[in-house]
PDB file of C-alpha atoms in Angstrom:
ATOM      1  CA  MET M   1       0.064  -0.014  -0.025  1.00  0.00           C
ATOM      2  CA  VAL M   2       1.435   3.391  -0.972  1.00  0.00           C
ATOM      3  CA  SER M   3       2.214   5.483   1.956  1.00  0.00           C
ATOM      4  CA  SER M   4       0.994   9.068   2.630  1.00  0.00           C
ATOM      5  CA  SER M   5       4.272  10.456   2.605  1.00  0.00           C
ATOM      6  CA  HIS M   6       4.994   8.905  -0.931  1.00  0.00           C
ATOM      7  CA  GLU M   7       2.084  10.678  -2.123  1.00  0.00           C
ATOM      8  CA  ALA M   8       2.636  13.734  -0.707  1.00  0.00           C
ATOM      9  CA  MET M   9       6.371  13.722  -2.073  1.00  0.00           C
ATOM     10  CA  HIS M  10       5.046  13.834  -5.851  1.00  0.00           C
ATOM     11  CA  ARG M  11       1.379  15.432  -5.460  1.00  0.00           C
ATOM     12  CA  ILE M  12       3.129  18.580  -4.269  1.00  0.00           C
ATOM     13  CA  PHE M  13       4.270  19.055  -7.936  1.00  0.00           C
ATOM     14  CA  GLN M  14       0.962  18.459  -9.269  1.00  0.00           C
ATOM     15  CA  GLU M  15      -0.470  21.377  -6.971  1.00  0.00           C
ATOM     16  CA  TYR M  16       2.693  23.811  -7.518  1.00  0.00           C
ATOM     17  CA  PRO M  17       4.344  23.011 -10.950  1.00  0.00           C
ATOM     18  CA  GLY M  18       6.325  25.746 -10.359  1.00  0.00           C
ATOM     19  CA  LEU M  19       8.108  24.342  -7.450  1.00  0.00           C
ATOM     20  CA  PHE M  20      10.554  22.427  -9.673  1.00  0.00           C
ATOM     21  CA  SER M  21      12.195  25.265 -11.216  1.00  0.00           C
ATOM     22  CA  ARG M  22      13.246  26.395  -7.616  1.00  0.00           C
ATOM     23  CA  VAL M  23      14.189  22.539  -6.654  1.00  0.00           C
ATOM     24  CA  SER M  24      16.376  22.681  -9.500  1.00  0.00           C
ATOM     25  CA  GLU M  25      17.948  25.704  -8.222  1.00  0.00           C
ATOM     26  CA  VAL M  26      18.586  23.945  -4.990  1.00  0.00           C
ATOM     27  CA  LEU M  27      20.090  20.988  -6.888  1.00  0.00           C
ATOM     28  CA  GLY M  28      22.511  22.780  -8.850  1.00  0.00           C
ATOM     29  CA  VAL M  29      20.511  23.014 -12.318  1.00  0.00           C
ATOM     30  CA  GLU M  30      19.202  26.030 -13.790  1.00  0.00           C
ATOM     31  CA  ILE M  31      16.043  25.068 -15.417  1.00  0.00           C
ATOM     32  CA  GLY M  32      14.036  28.241 -15.259  1.00  0.00           C
ATOM     33  CA  PRO M  33      10.331  28.999 -14.532  1.00  0.00           C
ATOM     34  CA  PRO M  34       7.857  27.036 -16.554  1.00  0.00           C
ATOM     35  CA  ALA M  35       5.589  28.946 -18.848  1.00  0.00           C
ATOM     36  CA  SER M  36       2.683  26.525 -18.204  1.00  0.00           C
ATOM     37  CA  ALA M  37       2.299  23.057 -16.757  1.00  0.00           C
ATOM     38  CA  THR M  38      -0.093  20.147 -17.573  1.00  0.00           C
ATOM     39  CA  VAL M  39      -0.589  16.873 -15.273  1.00  0.00           C
ATOM     40  CA  MET M  40      -0.515  14.094 -17.568  1.00  0.00           C
ATOM     41  CA  PRO M  41      -2.053  10.491 -17.087  1.00  0.00           C
ATOM     42  CA  THR M  42       0.657   8.346 -15.057  1.00  0.00           C
ATOM     43  CA  ASP M  43      -0.489   5.079 -16.512  1.00  0.00           C
ATOM     44  CA  LEU M  44       2.123   4.117 -18.779  1.00  0.00           C
ATOM     45  CA  THR M  45       0.657   0.700 -19.876  1.00  0.00           C
ATOM     46  CA  GLU M  46       0.652   0.321 -23.521  1.00  0.00           C
ATOM     47  CA  ASN M  47      -2.998  -0.788 -24.391  1.00  0.00           C
ATOM     48  CA  ARG M  48      -1.742  -1.775 -27.957  1.00  0.00           C
ATOM     49  CA  PRO M  49       1.465  -3.616 -27.637  1.00  0.00           C
ATOM     50  CA  LEU M  50       4.346  -2.425 -29.823  1.00  0.00           C
ATOM     51  CA  GLU M  51       6.194  -5.157 -31.423  1.00  0.00           C
ATOM     52  CA  ARG M  52      10.030  -4.625 -30.326  1.00  0.00           C
ATOM     53  CA  ARG M  53      12.606  -6.947 -31.477  1.00  0.00           C
ATOM     54  CA  VAL M  54      16.397  -6.909 -30.895  1.00  0.00           C
ATOM     55  CA  ASP M  55      18.377  -8.122 -33.690  1.00  0.00           C
ATOM     56  CA  THR M  56      20.157 -10.782 -31.460  1.00  0.00           C
ATOM     57  CA  LEU M  57      19.994 -11.612 -27.721  1.00  0.00           C
ATOM     58  CA  LEU M  58      22.228 -13.829 -26.001  1.00  0.00           C
ATOM     59  CA  ARG M  59      22.560 -14.864 -22.494  1.00  0.00           C
ATOM     60  CA  ILE M  60      26.296 -14.903 -21.565  1.00  0.00           C
ATOM     61  CA  ASP M  61      27.059 -17.151 -18.410  1.00  0.00           C
ATOM     62  CA  MET M  62      30.527 -16.877 -16.848  1.00  0.00           C
ATOM     63  CA  GLU M  63      32.400 -19.496 -15.177  1.00  0.00           C
ATOM     64  CA  ASP M  64      32.582 -17.522 -12.056  1.00  0.00           C
ATOM     65  CA  ASP M  65      28.743 -17.776 -12.032  1.00  0.00           C
ATOM     66  CA  ARG M  66      27.953 -14.221 -13.354  1.00  0.00           C
ATOM     67  CA  SER M  67      25.544 -13.929 -16.160  1.00  0.00           C
ATOM     68  CA  TYR M  68      24.601 -10.946 -18.522  1.00  0.00           C
ATOM     69  CA  LEU M  69      22.688 -10.417 -21.483  1.00  0.00           C
ATOM     70  CA  LEU M  70      24.156  -9.346 -24.955  1.00  0.00           C
ATOM     71  CA  ALA M  71      21.798  -7.522 -27.258  1.00  0.00           C
ATOM     72  CA  ILE M  72      23.401  -7.345 -30.826  1.00  0.00           C
ATOM     73  CA  GLU M  73      22.167  -4.743 -33.346  1.00  0.00           C
ATOM     74  CA  ALA M  74      23.291  -4.398 -36.820  1.00  0.00           C
ATOM     75  CA  GLN M  75      23.086  -0.668 -37.988  1.00  0.00           C
ATOM     76  CA  GLY M  76      23.384   0.040 -41.596  1.00  0.00           C
ATOM     77  CA  LYS M  77      22.975   4.005 -41.451  1.00  0.00           C
ATOM     78  CA  LYS M  78      22.560   6.692 -38.762  1.00  0.00           C
ATOM     79  CA  ASP M  79      19.022   6.867 -37.267  1.00  0.00           C
ATOM     80  CA  PRO M  80      18.139   9.308 -34.609  1.00  0.00           C
ATOM     81  CA  GLU M  81      15.255   7.344 -33.558  1.00  0.00           C
ATOM     82  CA  LYS M  82      17.385   4.358 -32.877  1.00  0.00           C
ATOM     83  CA  PRO M  83      19.133   5.282 -29.327  1.00  0.00           C
ATOM     84  CA  ALA M  84      15.631   5.531 -27.872  1.00  0.00           C
ATOM     85  CA  SER M  85      14.649   2.268 -29.053  1.00  0.00           C
ATOM     86  CA  TRP M  86      18.038   0.774 -27.666  1.00  0.00           C
ATOM     87  CA  MET M  87      17.441   2.376 -24.307  1.00  0.00           C
ATOM     88  CA  TYR M  88      14.074   0.842 -24.286  1.00  0.00           C
ATOM     89  CA  TYR M  89      15.215  -2.567 -25.069  1.00  0.00           C
ATOM     90  CA  LEU M  90      17.971  -2.506 -22.343  1.00  0.00           C
ATOM     91  CA  SER M  91      15.717  -0.981 -19.595  1.00  0.00           C
ATOM     92  CA  TYR M  92      13.350  -3.995 -20.779  1.00  0.00           C
ATOM     93  CA  LEU M  93      15.560  -6.599 -20.598  1.00  0.00           C
ATOM     94  CA  GLN M  94      17.188  -5.494 -17.177  1.00  0.00           C
ATOM     95  CA  ALA M  95      13.451  -5.231 -15.630  1.00  0.00           C
ATOM     96  CA  LYS M  96      12.384  -8.812 -17.305  1.00  0.00           C
ATOM     97  CA  TYR M  97      15.220 -10.999 -16.793  1.00  0.00           C
ATOM     98  CA  LYS M  98      17.167  -9.095 -13.658  1.00  0.00           C
ATOM     99  CA  LEU M  99      20.409  -9.297 -15.514  1.00  0.00           C
ATOM    100  CA  PRO M 100      22.703  -6.549 -16.514  1.00  0.00           C
ATOM    101  CA  PRO M 101      22.397  -5.887 -20.242  1.00  0.00           C
ATOM    102  CA  MET M 102      25.124  -4.854 -22.381  1.00  0.00           C
ATOM    103  CA  LEU M 103      24.680  -3.549 -26.270  1.00  0.00           C
ATOM    104  CA  LEU M 104      27.073  -4.355 -29.204  1.00  0.00           C
ATOM    105  CA  VAL M 105      26.481  -2.377 -32.364  1.00  0.00           C
ATOM    106  CA  VAL M 106      28.049  -3.751 -35.632  1.00  0.00           C
ATOM    107  CA  CYS M 107      28.425  -1.333 -38.604  1.00  0.00           C
ATOM    108  CA  GLN M 108      29.785  -1.663 -42.250  1.00  0.00           C
ATOM    109  CA  ASP M 109      29.991   2.226 -42.500  1.00  0.00           C
ATOM    110  CA  ARG M 110      32.592   4.171 -40.694  1.00  0.00           C
ATOM    111  CA  ALA M 111      30.678   7.598 -40.268  1.00  0.00           C
ATOM    112  CA  THR M 112      27.434   5.372 -38.806  1.00  0.00           C
ATOM    113  CA  ALA M 113      30.052   3.317 -36.455  1.00  0.00           C
ATOM    114  CA  GLU M 114      31.407   6.439 -34.969  1.00  0.00           C
ATOM    115  CA  TRP M 115      28.021   7.928 -34.536  1.00  0.00           C
ATOM    116  CA  ALA M 116      26.776   4.810 -32.926  1.00  0.00           C
ATOM    117  CA  ALA M 117      30.107   4.966 -30.466  1.00  0.00           C
ATOM    118  CA  ARG M 118      29.176   8.155 -29.075  1.00  0.00           C
ATOM    119  CA  PRO M 119      27.317   8.539 -25.813  1.00  0.00           C
ATOM    120  CA  PHE M 120      23.416   9.449 -26.292  1.00  0.00           C
ATOM    121  CA  THR M 121      22.055  11.295 -23.308  1.00  0.00           C
ATOM    122  CA  PHE M 122      18.313  11.635 -22.686  1.00  0.00           C
ATOM    123  CA  GLY M 123      16.252  13.736 -20.319  1.00  0.00           C
ATOM    124  CA  HIS M 124      16.658  17.595 -20.229  1.00  0.00           C
ATOM    125  CA  PRO M 125      19.743  19.025 -21.648  1.00  0.00           C
ATOM    126  CA  GLN M 126      20.897  20.465 -18.319  1.00  0.00           C
ATOM    127  CA  SER M 127      19.929  17.482 -16.368  1.00  0.00           C
ATOM    128  CA  PRO M 128      20.262  14.206 -18.409  1.00  0.00           C
ATOM    129  CA  VAL M 129      18.698  11.148 -16.534  1.00  0.00           C
ATOM    130  CA  LEU M 130      20.002   8.442 -18.922  1.00  0.00           C
ATOM    131  CA  THR M 131      23.187   7.846 -20.840  1.00  0.00           C
ATOM    132  CA  LEU M 132      23.493   4.957 -23.268  1.00  0.00           C
ATOM    133  CA  GLN M 133      26.958   3.943 -24.277  1.00  0.00           C
ATOM    134  CA  ALA M 134      27.151   1.000 -26.692  1.00  0.00           C
ATOM    135  CA  LEU M 135      30.004  -1.066 -27.995  1.00  0.00           C
ATOM    136  CA  VAL M 136      30.535  -0.642 -31.550  1.00  0.00           C
ATOM    137  CA  ALA M 137      32.292  -2.722 -33.874  1.00  0.00           C
ATOM    138  CA  GLY M 138      33.145  -1.423 -37.461  1.00  0.00           C
ATOM    139  CA  PRO M 139      35.568  -0.436 -40.099  1.00  0.00           C
ATOM    140  CA  HIS M 140      37.128   2.165 -37.537  1.00  0.00           C
ATOM    141  CA  ASN M 141      38.247  -0.464 -35.133  1.00  0.00           C
ATOM    142  CA  MET M 142      38.050  -4.102 -36.472  1.00  0.00           C
ATOM    143  CA  PRO M 143      41.720  -5.492 -37.650  1.00  0.00           C
ATOM    144  CA  VAL M 144      42.178  -5.893 -41.024  1.00  0.00           C
ATOM    145  CA  ILE M 145      43.469  -9.132 -41.558  1.00  0.00           C
ATOM    146  CA  LYS M 146      45.724 -10.021 -44.613  1.00  0.00           C
ATOM    147  CA  ASP M 147      47.783 -12.956 -43.002  1.00  0.00           C
ATOM    148  CA  VAL M 148      46.596 -16.548 -43.018  1.00  0.00           C
ATOM    149  CA  ALA M 149      48.228 -17.386 -39.691  1.00  0.00           C
ATOM    150  CA  GLU M 150      46.293 -14.188 -38.191  1.00  0.00           C
ATOM    151  CA  ALA M 151      43.238 -15.346 -39.654  1.00  0.00           C
ATOM    152  CA  ARG M 152      43.620 -19.038 -38.543  1.00  0.00           C
ATOM    153  CA  LYS M 153      43.919 -17.994 -34.853  1.00  0.00           C
ATOM    154  CA  ASP M 154      40.335 -16.777 -34.550  1.00  0.00           C
ATOM    155  CA  LEU M 155      38.200 -17.633 -37.672  1.00  0.00           C
ATOM    156  CA  ALA M 156      35.031 -16.148 -36.172  1.00  0.00           C
ATOM    157  CA  LEU M 157      36.744 -12.783 -35.556  1.00  0.00           C
ATOM    158  CA  ALA M 158      38.429 -12.761 -39.113  1.00  0.00           C
ATOM    159  CA  THR M 159      34.884 -13.418 -40.459  1.00  0.00           C
ATOM    160  CA  LEU M 160      33.478 -10.578 -38.612  1.00  0.00           C
ATOM    161  CA  ALA M 161      36.237  -8.325 -39.552  1.00  0.00           C
ATOM    162  CA  ALA M 162      36.153  -9.128 -43.119  1.00  0.00           C
ATOM    163  CA  ILE M 163      32.268  -8.416 -43.308  1.00  0.00           C
ATOM    164  CA  THR M 164      32.867  -5.116 -41.406  1.00  0.00           C
ATOM    165  CA  HIS M 165      35.356  -4.231 -44.202  1.00  0.00           C
ATOM    166  CA  ALA M 166      33.354  -4.909 -46.982  1.00  0.00           C
ATOM    167  CA  ASP M 167      34.039  -1.226 -48.508  1.00  0.00           C
ATOM    168  CA  ASN M 168      37.830  -1.307 -47.870  1.00  0.00           C
ATOM    169  CA  PRO M 169      39.811  -0.541 -50.858  1.00  0.00           C
ATOM    170  CA  ASP M 170      42.032  -3.762 -49.658  1.00  0.00           C
ATOM    171  CA  VAL M 171      38.774  -6.043 -49.240  1.00  0.00           C
ATOM    172  CA  GLY M 172      40.109  -8.431 -52.138  1.00  0.00           C
ATOM    173  CA  ALA M 173      43.173  -9.093 -50.018  1.00  0.00           C
ATOM    174  CA  ILE M 174      41.075  -9.661 -47.052  1.00  0.00           C
ATOM    175  CA  LEU M 175      38.878 -12.163 -48.843  1.00  0.00           C
ATOM    176  CA  LYS M 176      41.678 -13.787 -50.250  1.00  0.00           C
ATOM    177  CA  THR M 177      43.302 -14.512 -46.974  1.00  0.00           C
ATOM    178  CA  LEU M 178      40.041 -15.921 -45.783  1.00  0.00           C
ATOM    179  CA  SER M 179      39.634 -18.374 -48.675  1.00  0.00           C
ATOM    180  CA  ALA M 180      43.321 -19.642 -48.375  1.00  0.00           C
ATOM    181  CA  THR M 181      42.698 -19.997 -44.684  1.00  0.00           C
ATOM    182  CA  LEU M 182      39.681 -22.137 -45.341  1.00  0.00           C
ATOM    183  CA  ARG M 183      41.582 -24.507 -47.737  1.00  0.00           C
ATOM    184  CA  ASP M 184      42.758 -26.320 -44.601  1.00  0.00           C
ATOM    185  CA  VAL M 185      39.705 -26.216 -42.428  1.00  0.00           C
ATOM    186  CA  PRO M 186      37.172 -28.973 -42.146  1.00  0.00           C
ATOM    187  CA  GLU M 187      34.135 -28.189 -44.424  1.00  0.00           C
ATOM    188  CA  THR M 188      31.939 -28.344 -41.468  1.00  0.00           C
ATOM    189  CA  ILE M 189      33.720 -25.283 -39.921  1.00  0.00           C
ATOM    190  CA  ALA M 190      34.276 -23.613 -43.322  1.00  0.00           C
ATOM    191  CA  ASP M 191      30.699 -23.919 -44.801  1.00  0.00           C
ATOM    192  CA  PRO M 192      29.172 -21.675 -42.384  1.00  0.00           C
ATOM    193  CA  ILE M 193      31.922 -19.077 -42.792  1.00  0.00           C
ATOM    194  CA  VAL M 194      31.535 -19.062 -46.483  1.00  0.00           C
ATOM    195  CA  GLU M 195      27.767 -18.576 -46.377  1.00  0.00           C
ATOM    196  CA  LEU M 196      28.220 -15.475 -43.572  1.00  0.00           C
ATOM    197  CA  ILE M 197      30.595 -13.824 -45.689  1.00  0.00           C
ATOM    198  CA  ALA M 198      28.440 -13.999 -48.840  1.00  0.00           C
ATOM    199  CA  GLN M 199      25.659 -12.794 -47.097  1.00  0.00           C
ATOM    200  CA  GLY M 200      27.404 -10.114 -45.064  1.00  0.00           C
ATOM    201  CA  LEU M 201      28.693  -8.603 -48.342  1.00  0.00           C
ATOM    202  CA  GLY M 202      25.244  -8.056 -49.783  1.00  0.00           C
ATOM    203  CA  ASN M 203      25.330  -6.846 -53.245  1.00  0.00           C
ATOM    204  CA  ARG M 204      28.740  -4.984 -53.077  1.00  0.00           C
ATOM    205  CA  PRO M 205      31.408  -5.647 -55.909  1.00  0.00           C
ATOM    206  CA  ALA M 206      33.223  -7.419 -53.106  1.00  0.00           C
ATOM    207  CA  ALA M 207      30.455 -10.224 -53.149  1.00  0.00           C
ATOM    208  CA  GLN M 208      31.659 -11.180 -56.750  1.00  0.00           C
ATOM    209  CA  GLN M 209      35.074 -11.283 -55.743  1.00  0.00           C
ATOM    210  CA  TRP M 210      34.066 -13.697 -52.817  1.00  0.00           C
ATOM    211  CA  ARG M 211      32.207 -16.039 -55.248  1.00  0.00           C
ATOM    212  CA  ASN M 212      35.041 -15.904 -57.587  1.00  0.00           C
ATOM    213  CA  LEU M 213      37.310 -17.171 -54.923  1.00  0.00           C
ATOM    214  CA  VAL M 214      34.906 -19.780 -53.619  1.00  0.00           C
ATOM    215  CA  ALA M 215      34.559 -21.053 -57.031  1.00  0.00           C
ATOM    216  CA  VAL M 216      38.595 -21.281 -57.407  1.00  0.00           C
ATOM    217  CA  ASP M 217      40.116 -21.719 -54.155  1.00  0.00           C
ATOM    218  CA  LEU M 218      37.172 -23.796 -52.443  1.00  0.00           C
ATOM    219  CA  SER M 219      36.214 -25.807 -55.515  1.00  0.00           C
ATOM    220  CA  PHE M 220      36.083 -28.957 -53.404  1.00  0.00           C
ATOM    221  CA  TYR M 221      33.344 -27.641 -50.892  1.00  0.00           C
ATOM    222  CA  THR M 222      29.817 -28.642 -51.288  1.00  0.00           C
ATOM    223  CA  SER M 223      28.064 -25.838 -49.405  1.00  0.00           C
ATOM    224  CA  ALA M 224      24.883 -24.144 -51.069  1.00  0.00           C
ATOM    225  CA  ILE M 225      26.898 -21.054 -52.037  1.00  0.00           C
ATOM    226  CA  SER M 226      29.661 -23.162 -53.709  1.00  0.00           C
ATOM    227  CA  GLU M 227      27.104 -25.271 -55.487  1.00  0.00           C
ATOM    228  CA  GLU M 228      25.280 -22.293 -56.734  1.00  0.00           C
ATOM    229  CA  ILE M 229      28.342 -20.616 -57.889  1.00  0.00           C
ATOM    230  CA  ARG M 230      29.551 -23.568 -59.898  1.00  0.00           C
ATOM    231  CA  ASP M 231      25.915 -23.988 -61.284  1.00  0.00           C
ATOM    232  CA  GLU M 232      26.334 -20.203 -62.382  1.00  0.00           C
ATOM    233  CA  GLY M 233      29.671 -20.965 -63.750  1.00  0.00           C
ATOM    234  CA  ARG M 234      28.593 -23.853 -65.696  1.00  0.00           C
ATOM    235  CA  ALA M 235      25.612 -21.772 -67.042  1.00  0.00           C
ATOM    236  CA  GLU M 236      27.542 -19.054 -68.014  1.00  0.00           C
ATOM    237  CA  GLY M 237      29.968 -21.333 -69.648  1.00  0.00           C
ATOM    238  CA  ARG M 238      27.421 -22.790 -71.755  1.00  0.00           C
ATOM    239  CA  ALA M 239      25.982 -19.446 -73.041  1.00  0.00           C
ATOM    240  CA  GLN M 240      29.476 -18.164 -73.700  1.00  0.00           C
ATOM    241  CA  GLY M 241      30.282 -21.400 -75.670  1.00  0.00           C
ATOM    242  CA  ARG M 242      27.086 -21.039 -77.694  1.00  0.00           C
ATOM    243  CA  ALA M 243      27.693 -17.578 -78.327  1.00  0.00           C
ATOM    244  CA  GLU M 244      31.477 -17.946 -79.049  1.00  0.00           C
ATOM    245  CA  GLY M 245      30.049 -20.901 -81.447  1.00  0.00           C
ATOM    246  CA  ARG M 246      27.733 -18.562 -83.393  1.00  0.00           C
ATOM    247  CA  ALA M 247      30.126 -15.590 -83.723  1.00  0.00           C
ATOM    248  CA  GLU M 248      32.722 -18.262 -85.209  1.00  0.00           C
ATOM    249  CA  GLY M 249      30.510 -19.886 -87.484  1.00  0.00           C
ATOM    250  CA  CYS M 250      29.412 -16.370 -88.791  1.00  0.00           C
ATOM    251  CA  THR M 251      32.821 -15.494 -89.389  1.00  0.00           C
ATOM    252  CA  GLU M 252      33.698 -18.486 -91.034  1.00  0.00           C
ATOM    253  CA  GLY M 253      30.625 -18.179 -93.425  1.00  0.00           C
ATOM    254  CA  ILE M 254      31.778 -14.693 -94.430  1.00  0.00           C
ATOM    255  CA  ALA M 255      35.360 -15.816 -95.124  1.00  0.00           C
ATOM    256  CA  ARG M 256      33.998 -18.549 -97.348  1.00  0.00           C
ATOM    257  CA  SER M 257      31.886 -16.177 -99.170  1.00  0.00           C
ATOM    258  CA  ILE M 258      34.596 -13.782 -99.689  1.00  0.00           C
ATOM    259  CA  LEU M 259      36.777 -16.472-101.206  1.00  0.00           C
ATOM    260  CA  LEU M 260      34.067 -17.966-103.314  1.00  0.00           C
ATOM    261  CA  LEU M 261      33.565 -14.376-104.903  1.00  0.00           C
ATOM    262  CA  LEU M 262      36.978 -13.925-105.608  1.00  0.00           C
ATOM    263  CA  ALA M 263      37.222 -17.550-107.185  1.00  0.00           C
ATOM    264  CA  GLN M 264      34.203 -16.926-109.225  1.00  0.00           C
ATOM    265  CA  ALA M 265      35.899 -13.496-110.480  1.00  0.00           C
ATOM    266  CA  GLY M 266      39.101 -15.722-111.307  1.00  0.00           C
ATOM    267  CA  THR M 267      41.084 -13.583-108.967  1.00  0.00           C
ATOM    268  CA  ASP M 268      44.058 -15.109-107.697  1.00  0.00           C
ATOM    269  CA  VAL M 269      44.617 -15.662-103.875  1.00  0.00           C
ATOM    270  CA  PRO M 270      47.787 -16.275-102.436  1.00  0.00           C
ATOM    271  CA  ASP M 271      48.110 -18.491 -99.423  1.00  0.00           C
ATOM    272  CA  GLU M 272      49.108 -15.708 -97.113  1.00  0.00           C
ATOM    273  CA  ALA M 273      46.027 -13.750 -98.351  1.00  0.00           C
ATOM    274  CA  ARG M 274      43.536 -16.994 -97.943  1.00  0.00           C
ATOM    275  CA  GLU M 275      45.171 -17.363 -94.343  1.00  0.00           C
ATOM    276  CA  ARG M 276      44.476 -13.616 -93.443  1.00  0.00           C
ATOM    277  CA  ILE M 277      40.858 -13.932 -94.480  1.00  0.00           C
ATOM    278  CA  THR M 278      40.090 -17.207 -92.862  1.00  0.00           C
ATOM    279  CA  GLY M 279      41.869 -16.290 -89.688  1.00  0.00           C
ATOM    280  CA  CYS M 280      40.069 -13.115 -88.991  1.00  0.00           C
ATOM    281  CA  ALA M 281      37.593 -13.287 -86.288  1.00  0.00           C
ATOM    282  CA  ASP M 282      36.459  -9.525 -86.620  1.00  0.00           C
ATOM    283  CA  LEU M 283      32.859  -9.715 -87.948  1.00  0.00           C
ATOM    284  CA  ASP M 284      33.195  -5.830 -88.986  1.00  0.00           C
ATOM    285  CA  ILE M 285      36.351  -6.345 -91.171  1.00  0.00           C
ATOM    286  CA  LEU M 286      35.172  -9.395 -92.568  1.00  0.00           C
ATOM    287  CA  SER M 287      31.867  -7.495 -93.845  1.00  0.00           C
ATOM    288  CA  ARG M 288      33.814  -4.680 -95.240  1.00  0.00           C
ATOM    289  CA  TRP M 289      36.039  -7.440 -97.107  1.00  0.00           C
ATOM    290  CA  LEU M 290      32.939  -8.754 -98.436  1.00  0.00           C
ATOM    291  CA  LEU M 291      31.514  -5.971 -99.945  1.00  0.00           C
ATOM    292  CA  ARG M 292      34.817  -5.100-101.814  1.00  0.00           C
ATOM    293  CA  ALA M 293      35.291  -8.804-102.840  1.00  0.00           C
ATOM    294  CA  ALA M 294      32.285  -8.565-105.013  1.00  0.00           C
ATOM    295  CA  THR M 295      33.953  -5.658-107.169  1.00  0.00           C
ATOM    296  CA  ALA M 296      37.588  -6.615-106.595  1.00  0.00           C
ATOM    297  CA  VAL M 297      39.909  -6.899-109.374  1.00  0.00           C
ATOM    298  CA  SER M 298      42.693  -8.047-107.110  1.00  0.00           C
ATOM    299  CA  VAL M 299      42.972  -9.508-103.642  1.00  0.00           C
ATOM    300  CA  GLU M 300      44.778  -6.170-102.736  1.00  0.00           C
ATOM    301  CA  ASP M 301      41.345  -4.411-103.591  1.00  0.00           C
ATOM    302  CA  VAL M 302      39.921  -6.357-100.806  1.00  0.00           C
ATOM    303  CA  PHE M 303      42.516  -5.090 -98.360  1.00  0.00           C
ATOM    304  CA  ALA M 304      42.767  -1.734 -99.293  1.00  0.00           C
ATOM    305  CA  GLU M 305      41.437   0.917 -96.941  1.00  0.00           C
ATOM    306  CA  LYS M 306      40.076   3.737 -98.854  1.00  0.00           C
TER     307      LYS M 306
END
């Protein structure tokens, strides 16, 4: 049951809203007198539940019997609304599980990472009541791993580092290091890493670099992405082969037509000229030679540039 003293300690501010400005002076904070004050409903219950989901939530139990909660958020860009959501998550987790929460924000953009790493304060500017300080992993502080021995020490860290450095100019060397490291790793360990990196690179140019590395350096793996890459490669190879075959057949046909026209006109075609015509793979050049062959008096007329 709420005591009368409890009621009095807060109700006095309902009766005398201006009182806070004087109390703030006593506390060393210059708030100033209010222009107006409105007594608001005190029930903070959410009648319509709001869906709030943290990206990943882990309970971490330590060997000394201590436990804590780790909320992990992937942040792609600056969002002025996000810190308030993060504070809500952490407050709710503390109240629900009675365990100290921590927040880790993972970024691929340096500006976003530096923004997320700064402290966010909530409340009146002269007397903030809450401060949010997240741990942030991003391109500004994650290691650039281009040594196989270093990557082998901690594959998970090397994988996260590669993902956070997706836009790094040296991402090709970073990915090459990882693909080389995975050659000597059991497939059950390498498969999820291959998939995570492909997912983490998204549609960036580095994603195609990774796919190429998987296709060549890790061709013996049978993970979903490696099979997908090999299927794409086979399809591209077939399509390219068909295109090249059509082009080759076309050039051969034009070359034969040129030689036929010259033969019908009784024009002598030395072996060197015959090899030049049949060995040409440029359709534009062959087309020009074909037009000239119809009126050529000598084979030199076919090759002459007017």
